[in-house]
XYZ file of N, CA and C in Angstrom:
495
model
N -7.414 4.555 16.729
C -8.413 4.972 17.171
C -8.943 3.765 16.686
N -9.532 3.099 18.311
C -10.286 1.311 17.919
C -11.509 1.713 17.550
N -11.687 0.203 17.083
C -13.505 0.138 16.242
C -14.417 0.692 17.414
N -13.952 0.354 18.502
C -15.520 0.842 19.202
C -15.127 2.176 19.398
N -14.180 2.946 19.275
C -14.577 4.454 19.848
C -14.610 5.113 18.280
N -14.719 4.330 16.792
C -15.046 5.140 15.920
C -16.483 4.482 15.811
N -16.935 3.515 16.006
C -17.948 3.134 15.656
C -19.316 2.482 17.103
N -19.337 3.969 17.598
C -20.045 3.818 18.910
C -21.789 2.757 18.887
N -21.234 1.916 20.032
C -22.918 1.070 19.790
C -22.338 -0.150 18.962
N -21.391 -0.290 18.245
C -20.525 -2.135 18.166
C -21.461 -2.750 18.837
N -21.772 -4.045 18.271
C -22.060 -5.079 19.121
C -20.709 -6.042 19.860
N -20.816 -6.203 21.045
C -19.768 -6.708 21.750
C -18.746 -7.873 20.433
N -17.672 -8.163 20.691
C -17.062 -8.567 19.602
C -16.983 -10.329 20.098
N -17.641 -11.290 19.634
C -17.718 -12.661 19.858
C -15.803 -13.316 19.850
N -16.015 -14.290 20.664
C -14.925 -15.260 21.408
C -14.234 -15.337 20.508
N -13.923 -15.419 18.896
C -13.737 -16.746 18.185
C -12.339 -15.682 17.722
N -11.155 -15.496 18.340
C -9.661 -15.276 17.713
C -8.910 -15.919 17.435
N -9.520 -17.319 17.958
C -8.589 -18.469 17.976
C -8.964 -18.609 16.451
N -7.521 -19.368 15.962
C -7.274 -20.195 14.425
C -6.366 -20.161 13.575
N -6.447 -20.643 12.607
C -4.800 -20.882 12.546
C -5.166 -20.479 10.637
N -3.695 -20.471 9.987
C -3.187 -19.176 9.301
C -3.813 -20.257 7.936
N -4.078 -19.582 6.892
C -4.937 -20.162 6.101
C -5.214 -19.364 4.788
N -5.066 -19.540 3.507
C -5.218 -18.915 2.243
C -6.360 -19.064 1.474
N -7.401 -18.258 1.459
C -8.450 -18.095 0.274
C -7.597 -18.691 -1.406
N -8.415 -19.734 -1.274
C -8.401 -19.214 -3.256
C -8.804 -18.944 -4.122
N -8.393 -18.278 -5.346
C -9.229 -17.739 -6.269
C -10.741 -16.667 -6.002
N -9.811 -15.923 -4.847
C -10.318 -14.583 -4.397
C -9.328 -13.490 -4.300
N -9.783 -12.080 -4.128
C -8.399 -11.256 -4.054
C -9.491 -10.331 -3.762
N -8.967 -8.673 -3.056
C -9.668 -7.483 -3.083
C -9.851 -6.583 -3.789
N -11.027 -5.694 -4.099
C -10.752 -4.471 -4.899
C -11.258 -3.205 -3.254
N -10.838 -2.275 -3.667
C -11.295 -1.381 -2.954
C -12.398 -0.543 -3.344
N -13.623 -0.692 -3.592
C -14.309 0.058 -4.389
C -15.719 0.033 -3.518
N -16.148 0.127 -2.214
C -17.327 -0.025 -1.256
C -17.044 1.479 -0.398
N -17.700 2.583 -0.994
C -17.641 3.353 -0.309
C -18.234 3.688 1.363
N -17.297 3.520 2.362
C -17.776 3.736 3.912
C -17.819 4.974 4.785
N -18.771 5.648 4.387
C -18.625 6.729 5.324
C -17.559 6.785 6.657
N -18.097 5.543 7.269
C -17.672 4.852 8.851
C -15.901 5.424 8.693
N -15.466 4.804 7.631
C -14.090 4.646 7.464
C -13.460 5.968 6.816
N -14.802 6.727 6.000
C -14.005 7.795 5.209
C -13.349 7.586 4.054
N -13.752 6.219 3.359
C -13.029 6.749 2.080
C -13.910 4.966 1.841
N -13.149 3.937 0.423
C -13.444 3.105 -0.212
C -13.003 1.747 0.763
N -13.515 0.997 1.247
C -12.730 -0.246 1.299
C -13.152 -1.353 0.399
N -12.501 -2.575 1.185
C -12.551 -3.266 0.470
C -13.372 -4.716 0.519
N -13.680 -5.344 -0.719
C -14.502 -6.149 -0.818
C -13.926 -7.635 -1.428
N -14.326 -8.663 -1.495
C -13.881 -9.918 -2.198
C -14.542 -10.192 -3.517
N -13.493 -10.494 -4.391
C -14.377 -10.510 -5.528
C -13.298 -11.668 -6.326
N -14.332 -12.563 -7.054
C -13.433 -13.870 -8.064
C -12.243 -13.633 -9.109
N -11.535 -14.314 -8.376
C -9.707 -13.689 -9.057
C -9.158 -15.279 -9.444
N -9.499 -15.877 -9.974
C -8.921 -16.714 -10.914
C -7.526 -17.083 -10.269
N -6.771 -17.965 -9.595
C -5.439 -18.191 -9.943
C -4.627 -17.273 -8.469
N -5.575 -16.541 -7.909
C -5.124 -15.756 -6.574
C -5.236 -16.142 -5.528
N -4.118 -15.967 -4.715
C -4.495 -16.340 -3.330
C -4.705 -15.443 -2.616
N -5.362 -15.026 -1.373
C -5.705 -14.113 -0.608
C -4.701 -14.827 1.129
N -3.908 -14.734 1.892
C -3.646 -14.900 3.104
C -4.735 -14.421 4.403
N -4.960 -15.200 5.295
C -5.867 -14.652 6.301
C -5.853 -15.459 7.476
N -6.964 -15.729 8.839
C -7.255 -16.621 9.340
C -8.275 -17.583 8.900
N -8.062 -18.895 9.309
C -9.586 -19.715 9.133
C -9.805 -19.908 10.943
N -11.433 -19.504 11.117
C -11.760 -19.686 11.799
C -12.667 -20.463 12.323
N -12.885 -21.099 13.281
C -14.259 -22.110 13.426
C -15.275 -20.924 14.540
N -16.470 -20.822 14.351
C -17.416 -20.122 14.866
C -18.661 -20.795 15.099
N -18.865 -20.674 16.366
C -19.931 -21.674 17.436
C -21.307 -20.997 16.354
N -22.250 -21.686 16.277
C -23.650 -20.947 15.777
C -24.316 -20.266 16.493
N -23.518 -20.179 17.796
C -24.090 -19.211 18.865
C -23.395 -17.633 18.516
N -22.736 -17.854 18.183
C -21.887 -16.814 18.090
C -21.925 -15.483 16.698
N -22.361 -16.593 15.427
C -22.671 -15.958 14.276
C -23.218 -14.612 13.940
N -24.408 -14.419 15.124
C -25.355 -13.348 14.232
C -24.340 -12.185 15.176
N -23.532 -12.120 16.508
C -23.195 -11.239 16.792
C -22.077 -10.769 15.708
N -21.349 -12.105 15.386
C -20.367 -11.925 14.467
C -20.772 -10.823 12.815
N -21.623 -11.670 12.506
C -22.223 -10.856 10.993
C -22.945 -9.477 11.410
N -23.176 -9.291 12.681
C -23.652 -7.792 13.119
C -21.681 -6.797 13.142
N -21.331 -7.199 14.012
C -20.185 -6.417 13.786
C -19.029 -6.467 12.148
N -19.316 -7.094 12.063
C -18.616 -7.177 10.194
C -19.643 -6.233 9.597
N -20.834 -6.418 9.328
C -21.680 -5.117 8.858
C -21.758 -3.809 9.569
N -21.179 -3.712 10.698
C -20.865 -2.669 11.554
C -20.025 -1.823 11.315
N -18.986 -2.850 11.004
C -17.325 -2.240 11.243
C -16.878 -1.911 9.489
N -17.430 -2.621 8.129
C -17.040 -2.747 7.399
C -18.306 -2.108 6.013
N -18.815 -2.575 6.365
C -20.769 -2.678 5.804
C -20.504 -4.442 4.897
N -19.447 -5.021 5.764
C -19.552 -6.786 4.980
C -20.776 -7.632 5.709
N -21.712 -6.995 4.623
C -22.872 -8.137 4.902
C -23.183 -9.197 4.153
N -22.601 -9.574 3.202
C -22.768 -10.294 2.235
C -22.060 -11.584 2.819
N -22.203 -13.226 2.591
C -21.425 -13.900 3.002
C -21.661 -14.641 1.815
N -20.055 -15.117 1.751
C -19.589 -15.932 0.700
C -18.888 -17.027 0.488
N -19.457 -17.921 0.281
C -17.870 -19.273 0.117
C -16.956 -18.749 -0.703
N -16.127 -19.411 -0.058
C -14.736 -19.222 -0.204
C -13.669 -20.581 -0.234
N -13.221 -20.892 -1.018
C -12.347 -22.271 -1.132
C -10.924 -21.490 -0.521
N -10.899 -22.647 0.805
C -10.070 -22.201 1.736
C -8.524 -23.363 1.550
N -7.539 -23.065 1.773
C -6.373 -24.390 2.144
C -5.642 -23.841 3.529
N -6.093 -25.157 4.456
C -5.053 -24.368 5.780
C -3.967 -24.640 5.615
N -3.269 -24.352 7.011
C -1.873 -24.051 7.201
C -1.775 -25.687 7.294
N -2.754 -26.980 7.345
C -2.448 -28.168 7.382
C -2.004 -28.424 5.980
N -2.614 -27.659 4.751
C -2.647 -28.472 3.295
C -4.142 -28.537 2.863
N -4.614 -28.581 4.119
C -6.258 -29.072 3.674
C -6.796 -28.071 2.872
N -8.028 -28.409 1.767
C -8.933 -27.481 1.073
C -10.278 -28.018 1.504
N -11.058 -26.791 2.161
C -11.870 -26.818 2.382
C -13.062 -25.956 1.480
N -14.470 -25.535 2.429
C -14.990 -24.493 1.889
C -15.587 -23.930 3.040
N -15.154 -22.473 3.310
C -15.574 -21.895 4.463
C -16.582 -20.523 4.237
N -17.004 -19.408 4.999
C -17.740 -18.684 4.626
C -17.123 -18.037 5.270
N -17.155 -15.870 4.493
C -16.318 -15.279 4.525
C -17.443 -13.535 4.279
N -17.445 -12.968 5.176
C -18.066 -11.421 5.376
C -17.256 -11.040 3.860
N -17.991 -9.997 3.591
C -18.200 -8.794 2.602
C -18.836 -7.824 2.398
N -18.338 -6.801 2.044
C -19.284 -5.871 1.522
C -20.056 -6.441 0.324
N -21.401 -5.894 -0.207
C -21.721 -6.477 -1.659
C -21.010 -5.017 -2.443
N -21.476 -5.546 -3.910
C -20.512 -5.088 -4.893
C -21.793 -3.863 -4.785
N -21.116 -2.940 -5.041
C -21.531 -1.205 -5.397
C -22.508 -1.098 -6.760
N -23.502 -0.106 -6.710
C -24.530 -0.264 -7.460
C -23.940 0.518 -8.584
N -23.286 1.296 -7.969
C -22.536 2.616 -9.022
C -21.226 2.952 -8.431
N -20.027 3.726 -9.253
C -19.133 3.679 -8.766
C -18.960 4.648 -7.859
N -17.922 3.664 -7.059
C -18.053 4.766 -5.719
C -16.779 6.133 -5.818
N -16.975 6.882 -5.587
C -16.438 8.436 -5.812
C -14.897 8.590 -4.543
N -14.432 9.304 -4.673
C -13.381 9.371 -3.893
C -11.880 8.273 -3.474
N -11.038 8.665 -2.407
C -10.166 7.444 -2.755
C -10.036 6.594 -1.334
N -9.410 5.439 -1.688
C -9.537 4.393 -0.446
C -9.259 5.049 0.953
N -9.582 4.277 1.870
C -9.677 4.882 3.273
C -8.292 4.349 3.952
N -8.128 5.258 4.211
C -6.323 5.150 4.615
C -6.428 4.346 6.194
N -7.645 4.928 6.703
C -7.867 4.632 7.986
C -8.100 2.864 7.989
N -8.419 2.596 7.218
C -8.668 1.165 6.445
C -7.513 0.483 6.489
N -6.940 1.015 5.521
C -5.747 0.171 5.109
C -4.778 -0.350 6.433
N -4.793 1.182 7.180
C -4.048 1.292 8.552
C -4.627 -0.170 9.312
N -5.698 0.075 9.737
C -6.429 -0.723 10.315
C -6.321 -2.683 9.928
N -5.961 -2.475 8.525
C -6.656 -3.931 8.179
C -4.821 -4.619 8.268
N -3.708 -3.433 7.791
C -2.567 -4.035 8.346
C -2.666 -4.118 9.495
N -2.207 -3.598 10.820
C -1.865 -3.750 12.145
C -3.134 -5.287 12.328
N -4.085 -5.510 11.871
C -5.065 -7.024 12.211
C -4.289 -7.779 11.385
N -3.719 -7.605 10.846
C -3.140 -8.691 9.686
C -1.582 -8.912 10.670
N -0.566 -8.046 10.818
C 0.109 -8.145 11.952
C -0.012 -9.213 12.586
N -1.301 -8.570 13.536
C -1.416 -8.694 15.074
C -1.831 -10.717 14.951
N -2.736 -11.182 13.561
C -3.014 -12.180 13.096
C -1.852 -13.027 13.116
N -0.521 -12.570 13.063
C 0.304 -13.232 12.578
C 0.566 -13.736 11.029
N -0.319 -13.134 9.864
C -0.001 -13.432 9.144
C 0.945 -13.387 8.072
N 1.768 -13.879 6.884
C 2.698 -13.940 6.526
C 3.098 -12.412 6.155
N 4.771 -11.972 6.774
C 5.395 -10.705 6.688
C 5.432 -10.113 5.334
N 4.887 -10.823 4.129
C 5.485 -10.231 3.012
C 3.905 -9.399 3.175
N 3.314 -10.252 3.483
C 1.739 -9.404 3.168
C 1.131 -8.593 3.987
N 2.053 -8.429 5.184
C 1.632 -7.502 6.264
C 3.024 -6.394 5.148
N 3.638 -7.077 5.011
C 4.638 -5.048 4.448
C 3.803 -4.384 3.348
N 3.215 -5.706 2.432
C 2.719 -4.926 1.129
C 1.305 -4.230 1.606
N 0.424 -4.660 2.390
C -0.612 -4.112 3.111
C -0.037 -2.411 3.720
N 0.729 -2.875 4.642
C 1.691 -1.245 4.931
C 2.104 -0.455 4.101
N 2.445 -1.034 2.920
C 3.089 0.103 1.674
C 1.906 0.237 1.176
N 0.654 -0.378 1.039
C -0.496 0.369 0.429
C -1.027 1.147 1.209
N -1.103 1.188 2.468
C -1.730 2.644 3.414
C -0.625 3.850 3.022
N 0.570 3.512 3.365
C 1.706 4.772 3.020
C 1.534 5.480 1.940
N 1.458 4.471 0.372
C 0.669 5.057 -0.929
C -0.399 5.555 -0.436
N -1.322 5.327 0.285
C -2.606 6.106 -0.209
C -2.271 6.940 0.765
N -1.606 7.502 1.936
C -1.234 8.306 2.937
C -0.392 9.345 2.128
N 0.481 9.093 1.310
C 1.046 10.231 0.588
C 0.399 10.462 -0.449
N -0.460 9.979 -1.155
C -0.837 10.602 -2.324
C -2.527 11.510 -1.852
N -2.812 10.964 -0.576
C -3.799 12.151 0.282
C -3.249 13.187 0.236
N -1.731 13.166 1.005
C -0.926 14.673 1.475
C -0.625 15.622 0.109
N -0.504 14.544 -1.167
C -0.171 15.288 -2.249
C -1.268 16.008 -2.800
N -2.221 15.497 -2.684
C -3.815 16.182 -3.383
C -4.577 16.029 -4.534
N -5.575 16.454 -4.689
C -6.046 15.427 -5.653
C -5.536 15.377 -7.161
N -4.780 16.269 -7.252
C -4.108 16.409 -8.946
C -2.289 15.442 -8.964
N -2.053 14.491 -8.174
C -0.724 14.119 -7.258
C -1.269 12.689 -8.350
N -2.751 11.907 -8.060
C -2.865 10.815 -8.803
C -2.885 10.774 -10.094
N -3.178 11.882 -10.519
C -3.019 12.160 -12.475
C -2.028 13.656 -12.746
N -1.252 13.012 -12.602
C -0.255 14.369 -13.318
C -0.593 14.720 -14.545
N -0.085 15.943 -14.858
C -0.440 16.616 -16.235
C 0.762 16.274 -17.128
N 0.405 15.665 -18.431
C 1.423 15.141 -19.201
C 2.364 16.654 -19.205
N 3.495 16.348 -19.521
C 5.030 16.697 -19.857
C 5.024 17.593 -21.152
N 5.254 18.480 -21.461
C 4.921 19.618 -22.507
C 6.330 18.522 -23.770
N 5.676 18.255 -24.955
C 6.708 17.739 -25.852
C 6.768 16.545 -25.584
N 6.249 15.398 -25.340
C 6.246 14.287 -24.146
C 4.986 14.056 -24.984
N 5.327 12.466 -25.720
C 3.756 12.009 -26.188
C 3.318 10.924 -24.932
N 2.254 10.407 -25.034
C 2.029 9.151 -23.892
C 1.928 9.300 -22.634
């Protein structure tokens, strides 16, 4: 299912697909934002000193910024813009802007969205991100899928009688 099928009324996608491989520095993602659109929790950016997150660095014209902001908000609730330190493929370190959902005010219930993880892995692969990162995203999607198929007790198995801890 494409984003336009999942989200009718999605704004047009601005032509900002060109970019270069880069990594965001001192950030990571956590899956703690409930998204009814995705049927589970989706990712948001958090401070994580020393961590690196691969992605694409894209220049966005001012004329396309509003459309991109509406698209990000509609697709993943990414309505906040935050500065991130980025190392480009050429080694240059600069500050860029990244879209992210806001931190939840209450803990989100439920599982991580399998559809979101699959879409994230596909987007990473299509963008040409590092194979290790794509494989990690694909593995996360498979794990979530297996846990959801196994049912609610699978994530928290009962202790084995006679064993401590």
